[in-house]
């Protein structure tokens, strides 16, 4: 694996490294870790990279790695730069024959996303989009139960993602994370909706298997002086007639990372909260609520998608890093199978791909368009 | 107290009696408990009413009670009939000089509500609207903290009220509760929004002290064959610039009575859930979350409005009936003070009144109008 | 109902009145509310008693009430005095032909308890002991599941009752509650174990249907200057071979009233916590955990003992006062049936009686004896 | 790092590898992964070890690694065999100049433990004992608060560790984990108390900073046919006069891995549960309960020991593997500092060492002796 972005002090780069490292399947071999050459070098050394594989631009990295022997060179590039700097290295990596892992939102614009998909289709290479939350085993269990019809026809989806960390104008107080995420030039046309609303939308579609068809968005800048939305609520209509609400806020003071989803069907509902991720609450119309737990011994109740994404028995909590690790592990297992000429398992192939990246970009476009419109409903167009 | 409605098998009538009975301040002395004379009589006997004070119409009750000596006759009438049958007995009772307690939504139409207010103003009599949930001590604590500025300027309100009991077409299966609540002739122009959405809206305004100014509603009939909305979501804008979401659903299969509210200000947020009502979760921007508990010994932290609405020390859970009892108790204490020519305490006077009933009816009108409109925003007009 | 003790400022007397009052089945008609005649009179007036039925001694009350017509006189006496003053009024009431309700621990000594039982047996009158916590519907559900064999043979019981309110030497700081409860002359030979340990022991035996056979107790005075144990832990052995632990502490600083019990059998376990009383957590060896909820619509899962001790549908929390009310209601329904010459239902007859009072006193004797002994195990002898 | 034990299908070996791998500080370079040469080889290959560093005995591994250049050879040996096979490789590794990481309980007998300590002292090498649960950041926060006097003098400790996985005679049904853990020849003289009771005892002493002085144990075999205790409860007395209870059970049917500790002082108490490890509940005598959260932004409240053992911001749950990783990371950072001739930070040095291993073995001896004794109290002697 070679990494683009993620120099020291970058939050998400470090997370990617722990996640990729976790299961002993992936080795970080090279990187273009920063556009600042000195930071790139320092960061590379801190990570024990061989000095001649510490690059200062992604172009250099891709070119030099391509020139190495198949034995030695990396198999894939992971792109953990801010949103505006996803597309170019992704295209370059694919062009050079490398698979890619890429942070969400996948690109800066929907057009880029579509172009990227074309490239993926042309090259036949794999693209893995790190929608972390779909890596949690109990999210996969929920998806399985919906697919299986256990809840009956889905009627209502409530997905919410409150955070509080942008309650102040932190981007003016030296918070680097806040700075790029609230800057339209780096983040794109939406702030909170792009950053965390896309996670929420993905989770809703991933678990329910439904597609958003129409939406009605109210985006807000609640902290004076900010350039992008830091709060928003969206009414949703899905392609089966189900309705929903999506809330994404970064000014919900005192909240940490409280992503939560509830999906109700005719027979019951499921509830999953990221901050207590090992429990799936299953509510029934006329039976007691059940708590399904990751790693449990009642494997006849759990889907193979859930059980194969746990590392430990029930009661040994796995968390965000393990969920992230699952995305990498499934990608790596699929890649490994492919390299060995085998068919990857359906469980391994269950990681977010380019189509989900496109829907994420389309979601951003649709909420921004809806927010600017006086009409109640805006079509979700891909 | 004389009761209109609430014969045997009526849910809410029994609740009112327990609530009124709880603190030994109020005695049920007479009733027109059913429009079916036989049920009225049987119900009255079951409740140990004197036979000559078991009436078969509210008109009879009001007329005969008025004729009794001041010593003997009731002080107030409590009206627990279905929505369509609130207005007439309320007007009659006020005309006869009786104070009233009345179930919400206050009337069948906004016009009736306004007429009722005029009557209340003219007569100078008291009207108490049983928005139960505002009777909980930790709801009052939350209101106090907002008023006190402890959260800073309010920015975001999320209030939700999911229930699952109308997930099937129960109104066709002999469920009397379901039958009248889903019948436009008895319930009014909205189903879920009228029944529980009004509770949610009241709670949001009561705690925040803000007023809804605009809203964007999506009402749905998710169970085929039903005549009124059984689900809805509403985007909200408040008069201080705060934004919000209100969700009311009776097809959230597996949910019981999960009213919950979160209010976020610049400095922190409060969270209260009706099903764990003795805890107020207070989240701070840069301090650990606190759990404020009803009945606790840290009375320097708790408002007098919270402490005076508890009967037991912390850890002895009080619930729905006690909250309901608080509405009656505060009304009774205010009435008693008035009868004794004293000024009631501000804590006793803190029960919902006719203005809140009008806002409830206006809320129903606004969400129904918004739902029918293609425009995103509809004004909330009283 | 006539009340002995429970004048103004008494905690438990007020609770008894709310509980008795709740369901409209019981009327407080007279009282000997305080040994201080002035307080007795003031308290009686505050409670709207007729002046000639406000008595100043229990002897006077019993004598005068006995002389009234059957129509007018009370049916039963409720005794809510401190422990040392339970026995005499109880004997007098039974001698005069009145049924009794009595606070726990039933008497001051085991000998008194046995004498009281003899009197109950002789007179054939009813004695109801207010072990409040056994009045909760989900406690009854747990008992039902154990009796039904759903958990298999019981192996382990953990019951704990931590409170923090005696963490300081409050009895010296004017806390009247603390004063009598820590005074051996008023409370008996044990403090915390007598006050709350007896509740814990009762709950364990009530739910499990087992009897404690041996125990090993460690009682402690953790606050210097106190005369009675304020903390204790006890190892338990039950008559079927099950083992257990009982913890009762009033110096667990920061705890409110955190009574909790867990009972494990071969196939699963139940967990119930008084502070969230409407949920019974049922854990299975090889199935997902279930949350059984009071008032739920899955009445095929719930015992009639659970359903008949709820007043409201699921999600409308009932609490401590309702549990207390259930004790009174069941007693009142049984008494009513008896007066009408009918057989009371088994659900109504499910309230604590004199034998449970004797076991409570024997428990106190056994833990105190064990605490003073160097031997590991002490027999629990009745 | 070289690993002894932990071949494929071994539970704890895989956990150690993930933990060691997590932060990119430690590389698995060699192993004697099984006493079965074929499994050793297969396991080594699965882990991408170089073939000439896949050994079949620990003796071979230590000898051959010692012969490598300092540059190439491992720095330390990690021992993850069943209990009976800890001592010999540990001694051999130390003799050869390798630091060691070792599973708990540290040895098979207390004598071995003492001998091992002598060797550690003689060689001056580092020994890290993997008491995982002390690696959690909020455990460290609790320890810090006690040390800091925030709770006042400690009075009561309740530590419990219920599991349900040995509710059946699984050792006879092909469960390899169950087989060795219930076999006195492999596990030692105690079953549950050795396996999980030692974790509980360590946690109590680690957080409180106190030492157990006396105890009174009741160990039980609840599943017929089993050779070692599968359940036990212990009364505790600490060296400052505090009292406590320790419960360790593997027949608590339906429980997962529910280690939980509560420590009460004069001013308040802390509560931590392994299954929700990112929250420390802090209860105060006269202030609202606080929830301290791992990774939170209120770093002025959190100890450096807590903050330096988190990888992610609040709300991104870290779990068991991260706690385990913290043990390895702290050991590795200390080792690295030592190799570089620097003083390790006090935060890095905060991992369990040989003295804690000795106390663990002494705990096992004391509970077994107490269980066999008729006397109430047995001294805890090291």
Tab-separated table of N, CA, C and O in Angstrom, chain A residues 113-193:
chain	number	residue	atom	x	y	z
A	113	UNK	N	-16.730	12.497	-10.092
A	113	UNK	CA	-17.110	11.157	-9.634
A	113	UNK	C	-17.481	10.269	-10.817
A	113	UNK	O	-17.093	9.103	-10.889
A	114	UNK	N	-18.222	10.862	-11.747
A	114	UNK	CA	-18.639	10.075	-12.905
A	114	UNK	C	-17.455	9.715	-13.787
A	114	UNK	O	-17.375	8.624	-14.347
A	115	UNK	N	-16.550	10.664	-13.911
A	115	UNK	CA	-15.348	10.388	-14.713
A	115	UNK	C	-14.528	9.270	-14.070
A	115	UNK	O	-14.005	8.386	-14.735
A	116	UNK	N	-14.471	9.330	-12.763
A	116	UNK	CA	-13.711	8.306	-12.034
A	116	UNK	C	-14.342	6.937	-12.265
A	116	UNK	O	-13.654	5.939	-12.477
A	117	UNK	N	-15.660	6.911	-12.216
A	117	UNK	CA	-16.335	5.626	-12.452
A	117	UNK	C	-15.992	5.089	-13.845
A	117	UNK	O	-15.750	3.888	-14.016
A	118	UNK	N	-15.988	5.986	-14.818
A	118	UNK	CA	-15.660	5.548	-16.180
A	118	UNK	C	-14.277	4.903	-16.203
A	118	UNK	O	-14.069	3.849	-16.788
A	119	UNK	N	-13.365	5.546	-15.499
A	119	UNK	CA	-11.988	5.016	-15.439
A	119	UNK	C	-11.958	3.652	-14.735
A	119	UNK	O	-11.277	2.726	-15.173
A	120	UNK	N	-12.679	3.543	-13.658
A	120	UNK	CA	-12.737	2.255	-12.954
A	120	UNK	C	-13.288	1.177	-13.882
A	120	UNK	O	-12.745	0.065	-13.971
A	121	UNK	N	-14.349	1.519	-14.591
A	121	UNK	CA	-14.956	0.542	-15.501
A	121	UNK	C	-13.978	0.160	-16.618
A	121	UNK	O	-13.844	-1.015	-16.964
A	122	UNK	N	-13.322	1.162	-17.166
A	122	UNK	CA	-12.354	0.898	-18.252
A	122	UNK	C	-11.208	0.002	-17.807
A	122	UNK	O	-10.837	-0.938	-18.473
A	123	UNK	N	-10.651	0.345	-16.648
A	123	UNK	CA	-9.443	-0.366	-16.212
A	123	UNK	C	-9.780	-1.697	-15.549
A	123	UNK	O	-8.924	-2.569	-15.439
A	124	UNK	N	-10.987	-1.833	-15.082
A	124	UNK	CA	-11.337	-3.062	-14.363
A	124	UNK	C	-10.673	-3.153	-13.004
A	124	UNK	O	-10.648	-4.230	-12.387
A	125	UNK	N	-10.123	-2.054	-12.542
A	125	UNK	CA	-9.447	-2.071	-11.232
A	125	UNK	C	-10.463	-1.855	-10.118
A	125	UNK	O	-11.605	-1.448	-10.354
A	126	UNK	N	-10.035	-2.126	-8.901
A	126	UNK	CA	-10.945	-2.007	-7.762
A	126	UNK	C	-10.819	-0.636	-7.110
A	126	UNK	O	-9.721	-0.119	-6.923
A	127	UNK	N	-11.966	-0.091	-6.731
A	127	UNK	CA	-11.993	1.141	-5.962
A	127	UNK	C	-12.782	0.867	-4.686
A	127	UNK	O	-13.913	0.368	-4.746
A	128	UNK	N	-12.164	1.196	-3.582
A	128	UNK	CA	-12.813	1.002	-2.281
A	128	UNK	C	-12.989	2.367	-1.626
A	128	UNK	O	-12.026	3.115	-1.455
A	129	UNK	N	-14.223	2.685	-1.282
A	129	UNK	CA	-14.541	3.979	-0.670
A	129	UNK	C	-14.736	3.763	0.828
A	129	UNK	O	-15.536	2.924	1.228
A	130	UNK	N	-14.032	4.548	1.632
A	130	UNK	CA	-14.041	4.226	3.064
A	130	UNK	C	-15.203	4.862	3.821
A	130	UNK	O	-15.014	5.737	4.665
A	131	UNK	N	-16.396	4.380	3.506
A	131	UNK	CA	-17.552	4.708	4.346
A	131	UNK	C	-17.480	3.806	5.576
A	131	UNK	O	-18.157	2.778	5.649
A	132	UNK	N	-16.668	4.246	6.535
A	132	UNK	CA	-16.335	3.432	7.698
A	132	UNK	C	-17.509	2.721	8.329
A	132	UNK	O	-17.403	1.562	8.731
A	133	UNK	N	-18.589	3.444	8.476
A	133	UNK	CA	-19.656	2.941	9.335
A	133	UNK	C	-20.328	1.700	8.769
A	133	UNK	O	-20.919	0.917	9.501
A	134	UNK	N	-20.196	1.508	7.465
A	134	UNK	CA	-20.745	0.279	6.900
A	134	UNK	C	-19.833	-0.913	7.176
A	134	UNK	O	-20.164	-2.042	6.824
A	135	UNK	N	-18.723	-0.683	7.835
A	135	UNK	CA	-17.830	-1.774	8.203
A	135	UNK	C	-18.187	-2.430	9.527
A	135	UNK	O	-17.636	-3.491	9.862
A	136	UNK	N	-19.079	-1.834	10.268
A	136	UNK	CA	-19.464	-2.405	11.568
A	136	UNK	C	-20.294	-3.677	11.377
A	136	UNK	O	-21.241	-3.700	10.573
A	137	UNK	N	-19.997	-4.696	12.149
A	137	UNK	CA	-20.731	-5.957	11.963
A	137	UNK	C	-22.237	-5.836	12.194
A	137	UNK	O	-23.019	-6.468	11.487
A	138	UNK	N	-22.653	-5.027	13.154
A	138	UNK	CA	-24.085	-4.965	13.426
A	138	UNK	C	-24.825	-4.104	12.407
A	138	UNK	O	-26.045	-4.223	12.259
A	139	UNK	N	-24.116	-3.267	11.697
A	139	UNK	CA	-24.712	-2.587	10.541
A	139	UNK	C	-24.987	-3.630	9.451
A	139	UNK	O	-26.055	-3.628	8.826
A	140	UNK	N	-24.040	-4.510	9.274
A	140	UNK	CA	-24.221	-5.561	8.271
A	140	UNK	C	-25.359	-6.503	8.679
A	140	UNK	O	-26.133	-6.966	7.832
A	141	UNK	N	-25.460	-6.749	9.975
A	141	UNK	CA	-26.569	-7.579	10.448
A	141	UNK	C	-27.915	-6.915	10.143
A	141	UNK	O	-28.857	-7.575	9.707
A	142	UNK	N	-27.974	-5.621	10.380
A	142	UNK	CA	-29.220	-4.890	10.098
A	142	UNK	C	-29.571	-4.990	8.614
A	142	UNK	O	-30.722	-5.260	8.238
A	143	UNK	N	-28.570	-4.765	7.787
A	143	UNK	CA	-28.790	-4.869	6.338
A	143	UNK	C	-29.320	-6.251	5.962
A	143	UNK	O	-30.266	-6.391	5.193
A	144	UNK	N	-28.706	-7.252	6.565
A	144	UNK	CA	-29.110	-8.628	6.293
A	144	UNK	C	-30.566	-8.857	6.683
A	144	UNK	O	-31.330	-9.499	5.956
A	145	UNK	N	-30.961	-8.333	7.835
A	145	UNK	CA	-32.329	-8.566	8.299
A	145	UNK	C	-33.350	-7.878	7.397
A	145	UNK	O	-34.431	-8.412	7.153
A	146	UNK	N	-32.992	-6.691	6.915
A	146	UNK	CA	-33.897	-6.010	5.990
A	146	UNK	C	-34.001	-6.802	4.688
A	146	UNK	O	-35.104	-7.089	4.201
A	147	UNK	N	-32.850	-7.167	4.150
A	147	UNK	CA	-32.841	-7.922	2.887
A	147	UNK	C	-33.656	-9.198	3.001
A	147	UNK	O	-34.324	-9.624	2.062
A	148	UNK	N	-33.564	-9.794	4.168
A	148	UNK	CA	-34.232	-11.066	4.446
A	148	UNK	C	-35.728	-10.907	4.649
A	148	UNK	O	-36.422	-11.886	4.872
A	149	UNK	N	-36.174	-9.670	4.677
A	149	UNK	CA	-37.603	-9.429	4.868
A	149	UNK	C	-38.078	-9.556	6.305
A	149	UNK	O	-39.275	-9.565	6.574
A	150	UNK	N	-37.150	-9.613	7.234
A	150	UNK	CA	-37.571	-9.854	8.619
A	150	UNK	C	-38.395	-8.695	9.189
A	150	UNK	O	-39.179	-8.895	10.109
A	151	UNK	N	-38.176	-7.502	8.661
A	151	UNK	CA	-38.938	-6.349	9.149
A	151	UNK	C	-40.167	-6.060	8.292
A	151	UNK	O	-40.937	-5.151	8.596
A	152	UNK	N	-40.366	-6.826	7.249
A	152	UNK	CA	-41.428	-6.512	6.292
A	152	UNK	C	-41.032	-5.319	5.449
A	152	UNK	O	-39.876	-4.858	5.477
A	153	UNK	N	-41.970	-4.812	4.701
A	153	UNK	CA	-41.738	-3.655	3.842
A	153	UNK	C	-41.300	-2.453	4.690
A	153	UNK	O	-41.900	-2.169	5.723
A	154	UNK	N	-40.249	-1.782	4.241
A	154	UNK	CA	-39.719	-0.648	5.023
A	154	UNK	C	-40.585	0.585	4.824
A	154	UNK	O	-40.948	0.923	3.696
A	155	UNK	N	-40.876	1.253	5.938
A	155	UNK	CA	-41.770	2.419	5.880
A	155	UNK	C	-41.109	3.726	6.296
A	155	UNK	O	-41.472	4.779	5.795
A	156	UNK	N	-40.215	3.666	7.254
A	156	UNK	CA	-39.706	4.926	7.810
A	156	UNK	C	-38.240	4.752	8.197
A	156	UNK	O	-37.882	3.759	8.832
A	157	UNK	N	-37.440	5.739	7.831
A	157	UNK	CA	-36.015	5.727	8.173
A	157	UNK	C	-35.664	7.053	8.843
A	157	UNK	O	-35.963	8.119	8.303
A	158	UNK	N	-35.076	6.957	10.005
A	158	UNK	CA	-34.591	8.164	10.687
A	158	UNK	C	-33.088	7.987	10.887
A	158	UNK	O	-32.661	7.067	11.577
A	159	UNK	N	-32.312	8.845	10.254
A	159	UNK	CA	-30.863	8.750	10.430
A	159	UNK	C	-30.365	10.120	10.863
A	159	UNK	O	-30.760	11.148	10.322
A	160	UNK	N	-29.538	10.119	11.873
A	160	UNK	CA	-29.106	11.388	12.449
A	160	UNK	C	-27.610	11.316	12.731
A	160	UNK	O	-27.073	10.254	13.057
A	161	UNK	N	-26.962	12.444	12.604
A	161	UNK	CA	-25.523	12.476	12.838
A	161	UNK	C	-25.185	13.801	13.510
A	161	UNK	O	-24.676	14.726	12.874
A	162	UNK	N	-25.445	13.901	14.810
A	162	UNK	CA	-25.082	15.132	15.511
A	162	UNK	C	-23.652	15.097	16.053
A	162	UNK	O	-23.232	14.123	16.665
A	163	UNK	N	-22.950	16.153	15.812
A	163	UNK	CA	-21.639	16.409	16.411
A	163	UNK	C	-21.673	17.828	16.971
A	163	UNK	O	-22.479	18.645	16.539
A	164	UNK	N	-20.771	18.119	17.872
A	164	UNK	CA	-20.752	19.458	18.446
A	164	UNK	C	-19.480	20.247	18.196
A	164	UNK	O	-19.375	21.406	18.576
A	165	UNK	N	-18.527	19.643	17.524
A	165	UNK	CA	-17.166	20.203	17.514
A	165	UNK	C	-17.015	21.490	16.709
A	165	UNK	O	-15.985	22.152	16.806
A	166	UNK	N	-18.036	21.855	15.900
A	166	UNK	CA	-17.959	23.134	15.193
A	166	UNK	C	-18.884	24.184	15.817
A	166	UNK	O	-19.310	25.126	15.140
A	167	UNK	N	-19.175	24.016	17.108
A	167	UNK	CA	-20.069	24.966	17.790
A	167	UNK	C	-19.459	26.356	17.914
A	167	UNK	O	-20.169	27.333	18.087
A	168	UNK	N	-18.146	26.407	17.874
A	168	UNK	CA	-17.473	27.709	17.838
A	168	UNK	C	-16.808	27.890	16.467
A	168	UNK	O	-16.718	26.936	15.696
A	169	UNK	N	-16.322	29.066	16.217
A	169	UNK	CA	-15.672	29.329	14.939
A	169	UNK	C	-14.222	28.824	15.003
A	169	UNK	O	-13.262	29.589	14.842
A	170	UNK	N	-14.085	27.523	15.193
A	170	UNK	CA	-12.773	26.923	15.473
A	170	UNK	C	-11.821	27.073	14.301
A	170	UNK	O	-10.603	27.049	14.457
A	171	UNK	N	-12.386	27.220	13.086
A	171	UNK	CA	-11.520	27.353	11.909
A	171	UNK	C	-10.691	28.621	11.975
A	171	UNK	O	-9.675	28.732	11.293
A	172	UNK	N	-11.093	29.566	12.807
A	172	UNK	CA	-10.308	30.801	12.957
A	172	UNK	C	-9.379	30.719	14.159
A	172	UNK	O	-8.703	31.663	14.498
A	173	UNK	N	-9.438	29.600	14.859
A	173	UNK	CA	-8.642	29.468	16.087
A	173	UNK	C	-7.559	28.417	15.957
A	173	UNK	O	-7.145	27.790	16.937
A	174	UNK	N	-7.148	28.176	14.721
A	174	UNK	CA	-6.000	27.294	14.530
A	174	UNK	C	-6.322	25.820	14.488
A	174	UNK	O	-5.436	24.978	14.552
A	175	UNK	N	-7.607	25.459	14.396
A	175	UNK	CA	-7.974	24.053	14.284
A	175	UNK	C	-7.899	23.657	12.806
A	175	UNK	O	-8.746	24.038	11.999
A	176	UNK	N	-6.873	22.890	12.449
A	176	UNK	CA	-6.615	22.557	11.044
A	176	UNK	C	-7.740	21.723	10.452
A	176	UNK	O	-8.150	21.915	9.300
A	177	UNK	N	-8.232	20.780	11.245
A	177	UNK	CA	-9.368	19.966	10.809
A	177	UNK	C	-10.547	20.849	10.427
A	177	UNK	O	-11.174	20.672	9.384
A	178	UNK	N	-10.852	21.775	11.344
A	178	UNK	CA	-11.980	22.671	11.103
A	178	UNK	C	-11.715	23.554	9.881
A	178	UNK	O	-12.623	23.845	9.094
A	179	UNK	N	-10.466	23.962	9.732
A	179	UNK	CA	-10.140	24.915	8.672
A	179	UNK	C	-10.467	24.364	7.290
A	179	UNK	O	-11.183	24.995	6.501
A	180	UNK	N	-9.968	23.184	6.964
A	180	UNK	CA	-10.219	22.708	5.601
A	180	UNK	C	-11.652	22.240	5.408
A	180	UNK	O	-12.234	22.379	4.335
A	181	UNK	N	-12.239	21.734	6.480
A	181	UNK	CA	-13.595	21.216	6.317
A	181	UNK	C	-14.635	22.317	6.146
A	181	UNK	O	-15.739	22.067	5.652
A	182	UNK	N	-14.317	23.515	6.580
A	182	UNK	CA	-15.276	24.610	6.424
A	182	UNK	C	-14.898	25.539	5.274
A	182	UNK	O	-15.504	26.587	5.099
A	183	UNK	N	-13.921	25.121	4.490
A	183	UNK	CA	-13.441	25.947	3.378
A	183	UNK	C	-13.977	25.381	2.062
A	183	UNK	O	-13.605	24.269	1.662
A	184	UNK	N	-14.844	26.128	1.382
A	184	UNK	CA	-15.449	25.615	0.145
A	184	UNK	C	-14.418	25.196	-0.900
A	184	UNK	O	-14.683	24.304	-1.703
A	185	UNK	N	-13.255	25.807	-0.860
A	185	UNK	CA	-12.244	25.455	-1.874
A	185	UNK	C	-11.644	24.082	-1.614
A	185	UNK	O	-11.140	23.431	-2.522
A	186	UNK	N	-11.653	23.660	-0.400
A	186	UNK	CA	-11.060	22.360	-0.073
A	186	UNK	C	-12.107	21.279	0.149
A	186	UNK	O	-11.856	20.099	-0.064
A	187	UNK	N	-13.270	21.701	0.640
A	187	UNK	CA	-14.249	20.724	1.092
A	187	UNK	C	-15.319	20.477	0.034
A	187	UNK	O	-15.839	19.376	-0.080
A	188	UNK	N	-15.618	21.530	-0.737
A	188	UNK	CA	-16.683	21.398	-1.728
A	188	UNK	C	-17.848	22.304	-1.394
A	188	UNK	O	-17.733	23.177	-0.544
A	189	UNK	N	-18.983	22.066	-2.044
A	189	UNK	CA	-20.076	23.022	-1.934
A	189	UNK	C	-20.891	22.862	-0.657
A	189	UNK	O	-21.776	23.675	-0.389
A	190	UNK	N	-20.629	21.841	0.110
A	190	UNK	CA	-21.347	21.661	1.368
A	190	UNK	C	-20.373	21.337	2.488
A	190	UNK	O	-19.344	20.696	2.271
A	191	UNK	N	-20.703	21.781	3.688
A	191	UNK	CA	-19.857	21.519	4.852
A	191	UNK	C	-20.304	20.259	5.568
A	191	UNK	O	-19.874	19.144	5.251
A	192	UNK	N	-21.204	20.412	6.525
A	192	UNK	CA	-21.647	19.281	7.332
A	192	UNK	C	-22.292	18.191	6.490
A	192	UNK	O	-22.084	17.006	6.730
A	193	UNK	N	-23.090	18.592	5.517
A	193	UNK	CA	-23.764	17.582	4.704
A	193	UNK	C	-22.747	16.778	3.901
A	193	UNK	O	-22.898	15.564	3.741
